[in-house]
Amino acid sequence: MDAGRRDVLKAGSGVSLLALLAAAGWLKPGEAQAADWNKAAFEAKSMEETVKAFGGGTPATSKDITFFSTPDIAENGAVVPIGVASALPKTEQIAILVEKNPNMLAATFDIPAGTEPSLTTRVKMGQSSNVYALVKADGKYYVASKEVKVTLGGCGG
Amino acid sequence: MADPMRIRANVDASGVTEVKVLMNHEMETGQRKDASGKTIPAWFIQNVTATHGGRTVLSAQWGPAVSKNPFLSFKFKGAQKGDKVQVTWVDNRGDKRTDEATIA
């Protein structure tokens, strides 16, 4: 298979779309990134920085946040299933953080009314680490953690 | 153009719809280097939105630490059998894709 050609094609179509958007005046050059992406939070290196980037204070540890479908030992760090459920009333946001990744924040989800505060995704982990679930409920931040051991790292080349 | 997503949505007797989404995306971290030692640029999905009948039922912001070919599952109330659920993602190159599934 000619994988290189595919990548070139994909890259090409992305660039042309951006160019079109820029030409149409929808995007200013240099502002091509998604507008509602919290760059500061994704670049944060610690829990405090991440919560600060979300606009919150020090999170309180909560027993109402639980991990499910999350392994104690992950054989492959490139694909670690993480399930988080919150029993806190008025849960508005759930974020998944991996302590020892280069940037802690992996994903954040906004939970509108009518959607259950319970979701599953898969993340990469470079090494064994604590995984945090950060939950915003009724305007306040809460956190729970679980240690996941990784036998094969997910960030190697 | 990016490959399609696989979306499955099922509503149970209590009126809760479970949506499972499998996206096709490289999710390159920007941390890896190629054979010649050059850093492979980051390429990952930044925003994911799921809607039902024009109403957003989940929105997410992702970093490069989400796994390649990302999986997502969530549950929401208020949908009926036969309704449609739409999922859209946008990556850091501005590429986007929307797919739709009928709730079973």
mmCIF file with all atom_site columns, C-alpha atoms in Angstrom, chain A residues 1-55:
data_model
loop_
_atom_site.group_PDB
_atom_site.id
_atom_site.type_symbol
_atom_site.label_atom_id
_atom_site.label_alt_id
_atom_site.label_comp_id
_atom_site.label_asym_id
_atom_site.label_entity_id
_atom_site.label_seq_id
_atom_site.pdbx_PDB_ins_code
_atom_site.Cartn_x
_atom_site.Cartn_y
_atom_site.Cartn_z
_atom_site.occupancy
_atom_site.B_iso_or_equiv
_atom_site.pdbx_formal_charge
_atom_site.auth_seq_id
_atom_site.auth_comp_id
_atom_site.auth_asym_id
_atom_site.auth_atom_id
_atom_site.pdbx_PDB_model_num
ATOM 1  C CA . MET A 1 1  ? 0.000   0.000  0.000  1.00 0.00 ? 1  MET A CA 1
ATOM 2  C CA . ASP A 1 2  ? 1.156   3.464  -0.787 1.00 0.00 ? 2  ASP A CA 1
ATOM 3  C CA . ALA A 1 3  ? 0.582   5.074  2.594  1.00 0.00 ? 3  ALA A CA 1
ATOM 4  C CA . GLY A 1 4  ? 2.680   8.125  1.805  1.00 0.00 ? 4  GLY A CA 1
ATOM 5  C CA . ARG A 1 5  ? 0.457   9.094  -1.090 1.00 0.00 ? 5  ARG A CA 1
ATOM 6  C CA . ARG A 1 6  ? -2.641  8.855  1.116  1.00 0.00 ? 6  ARG A CA 1
ATOM 7  C CA . ASP A 1 7  ? -1.126  11.136 3.717  1.00 0.00 ? 7  ASP A CA 1
ATOM 8  C CA . VAL A 1 8  ? -0.242  13.665 1.047  1.00 0.00 ? 8  VAL A CA 1
ATOM 9  C CA . LEU A 1 9  ? -3.787  13.563 -0.289 1.00 0.00 ? 9  LEU A CA 1
ATOM 10 C CA . LYS A 1 10 ? -5.275  13.959 3.169  1.00 0.00 ? 10 LYS A CA 1
ATOM 11 C CA . ALA A 1 11 ? -2.910  16.801 4.007  1.00 0.00 ? 11 ALA A CA 1
ATOM 12 C CA . GLY A 1 12 ? -3.677  18.420 0.684  1.00 0.00 ? 12 GLY A CA 1
ATOM 13 C CA . SER A 1 13 ? -7.445  18.388 1.184  1.00 0.00 ? 13 SER A CA 1
ATOM 14 C CA . GLY A 1 14 ? -7.059  19.838 4.703  1.00 0.00 ? 14 GLY A CA 1
ATOM 15 C CA . VAL A 1 15 ? -4.932  22.681 3.446  1.00 0.00 ? 15 VAL A CA 1
ATOM 16 C CA . SER A 1 16 ? -7.272  23.531 0.598  1.00 0.00 ? 16 SER A CA 1
ATOM 17 C CA . LEU A 1 17 ? -10.271 23.629 2.944  1.00 0.00 ? 17 LEU A CA 1
ATOM 18 C CA . LEU A 1 18 ? -8.432  26.010 5.221  1.00 0.00 ? 18 LEU A CA 1
ATOM 19 C CA . ALA A 1 19 ? -7.404  28.135 2.277  1.00 0.00 ? 19 ALA A CA 1
ATOM 20 C CA . LEU A 1 20 ? -11.015 28.283 1.107  1.00 0.00 ? 20 LEU A CA 1
ATOM 21 C CA . LEU A 1 21 ? -12.248 29.276 4.548  1.00 0.00 ? 21 LEU A CA 1
ATOM 22 C CA . ALA A 1 22 ? -9.567  31.933 4.793  1.00 0.00 ? 22 ALA A CA 1
ATOM 23 C CA . ALA A 1 23 ? -10.452 33.234 1.326  1.00 0.00 ? 23 ALA A CA 1
ATOM 24 C CA . ALA A 1 24 ? -14.133 33.385 2.242  1.00 0.00 ? 24 ALA A CA 1
ATOM 25 C CA . GLY A 1 25 ? -13.221 35.512 5.246  1.00 0.00 ? 25 GLY A CA 1
ATOM 26 C CA . TRP A 1 26 ? -14.536 32.975 7.737  1.00 0.00 ? 26 TRP A CA 1
ATOM 27 C CA . LEU A 1 27 ? -11.154 32.494 9.261  1.00 0.00 ? 27 LEU A CA 1
ATOM 28 C CA . LYS A 1 28 ? -8.422  34.994 9.807  1.00 0.00 ? 28 LYS A CA 1
ATOM 29 C CA . PRO A 1 29 ? -4.975  33.637 8.995  1.00 0.00 ? 29 PRO A CA 1
ATOM 30 C CA . GLY A 1 30 ? -3.365  32.301 12.152 1.00 0.00 ? 30 GLY A CA 1
ATOM 31 C CA . GLU A 1 31 ? -6.733  31.617 13.734 1.00 0.00 ? 31 GLU A CA 1
ATOM 32 C CA . ALA A 1 32 ? -7.280  28.366 11.931 1.00 0.00 ? 32 ALA A CA 1
ATOM 33 C CA . GLN A 1 33 ? -7.594  26.407 15.162 1.00 0.00 ? 33 GLN A CA 1
ATOM 34 C CA . ALA A 1 34 ? -11.028 25.600 16.505 1.00 0.00 ? 34 ALA A CA 1
ATOM 35 C CA . ALA A 1 35 ? -12.304 28.615 18.391 1.00 0.00 ? 35 ALA A CA 1
ATOM 36 C CA . ASP A 1 36 ? -13.654 26.779 21.395 1.00 0.00 ? 36 ASP A CA 1
ATOM 37 C CA . TRP A 1 37 ? -10.601 24.714 22.199 1.00 0.00 ? 37 TRP A CA 1
ATOM 38 C CA . ASN A 1 38 ? -9.082  25.515 25.584 1.00 0.00 ? 38 ASN A CA 1
ATOM 39 C CA . LYS A 1 39 ? -5.414  25.750 24.557 1.00 0.00 ? 39 LYS A CA 1
ATOM 40 C CA . ALA A 1 40 ? -4.235  26.806 28.029 1.00 0.00 ? 40 ALA A CA 1
ATOM 41 C CA . ALA A 1 41 ? -5.893  23.796 29.668 1.00 0.00 ? 41 ALA A CA 1
ATOM 42 C CA . PHE A 1 42 ? -4.421  21.342 27.152 1.00 0.00 ? 42 PHE A CA 1
ATOM 43 C CA . GLU A 1 43 ? -0.935  22.815 27.576 1.00 0.00 ? 43 GLU A CA 1
ATOM 44 C CA . ALA A 1 44 ? -1.056  22.744 31.370 1.00 0.00 ? 44 ALA A CA 1
ATOM 45 C CA . LYS A 1 45 ? 1.466   20.488 33.093 1.00 0.00 ? 45 LYS A CA 1
ATOM 46 C CA . SER A 1 46 ? -0.245  20.132 36.471 1.00 0.00 ? 46 SER A CA 1
ATOM 47 C CA . MET A 1 47 ? -3.683  19.685 37.984 1.00 0.00 ? 47 MET A CA 1
ATOM 48 C CA . GLU A 1 48 ? -3.638  23.221 39.452 1.00 0.00 ? 48 GLU A CA 1
ATOM 49 C CA . GLU A 1 49 ? -2.788  24.795 36.084 1.00 0.00 ? 49 GLU A CA 1
ATOM 50 C CA . THR A 1 50 ? -5.475  22.759 34.330 1.00 0.00 ? 50 THR A CA 1
ATOM 51 C CA . VAL A 1 51 ? -8.221  23.681 36.795 1.00 0.00 ? 51 VAL A CA 1
ATOM 52 C CA . LYS A 1 52 ? -7.089  27.308 36.657 1.00 0.00 ? 52 LYS A CA 1
ATOM 53 C CA . ALA A 1 53 ? -7.358  27.246 32.855 1.00 0.00 ? 53 ALA A CA 1
ATOM 54 C CA . PHE A 1 54 ? -10.935 26.008 33.273 1.00 0.00 ? 54 PHE A CA 1
ATOM 55 C CA . GLY A 1 55 ? -11.541 28.943 35.597 1.00 0.00 ? 55 GLY A CA 1
#
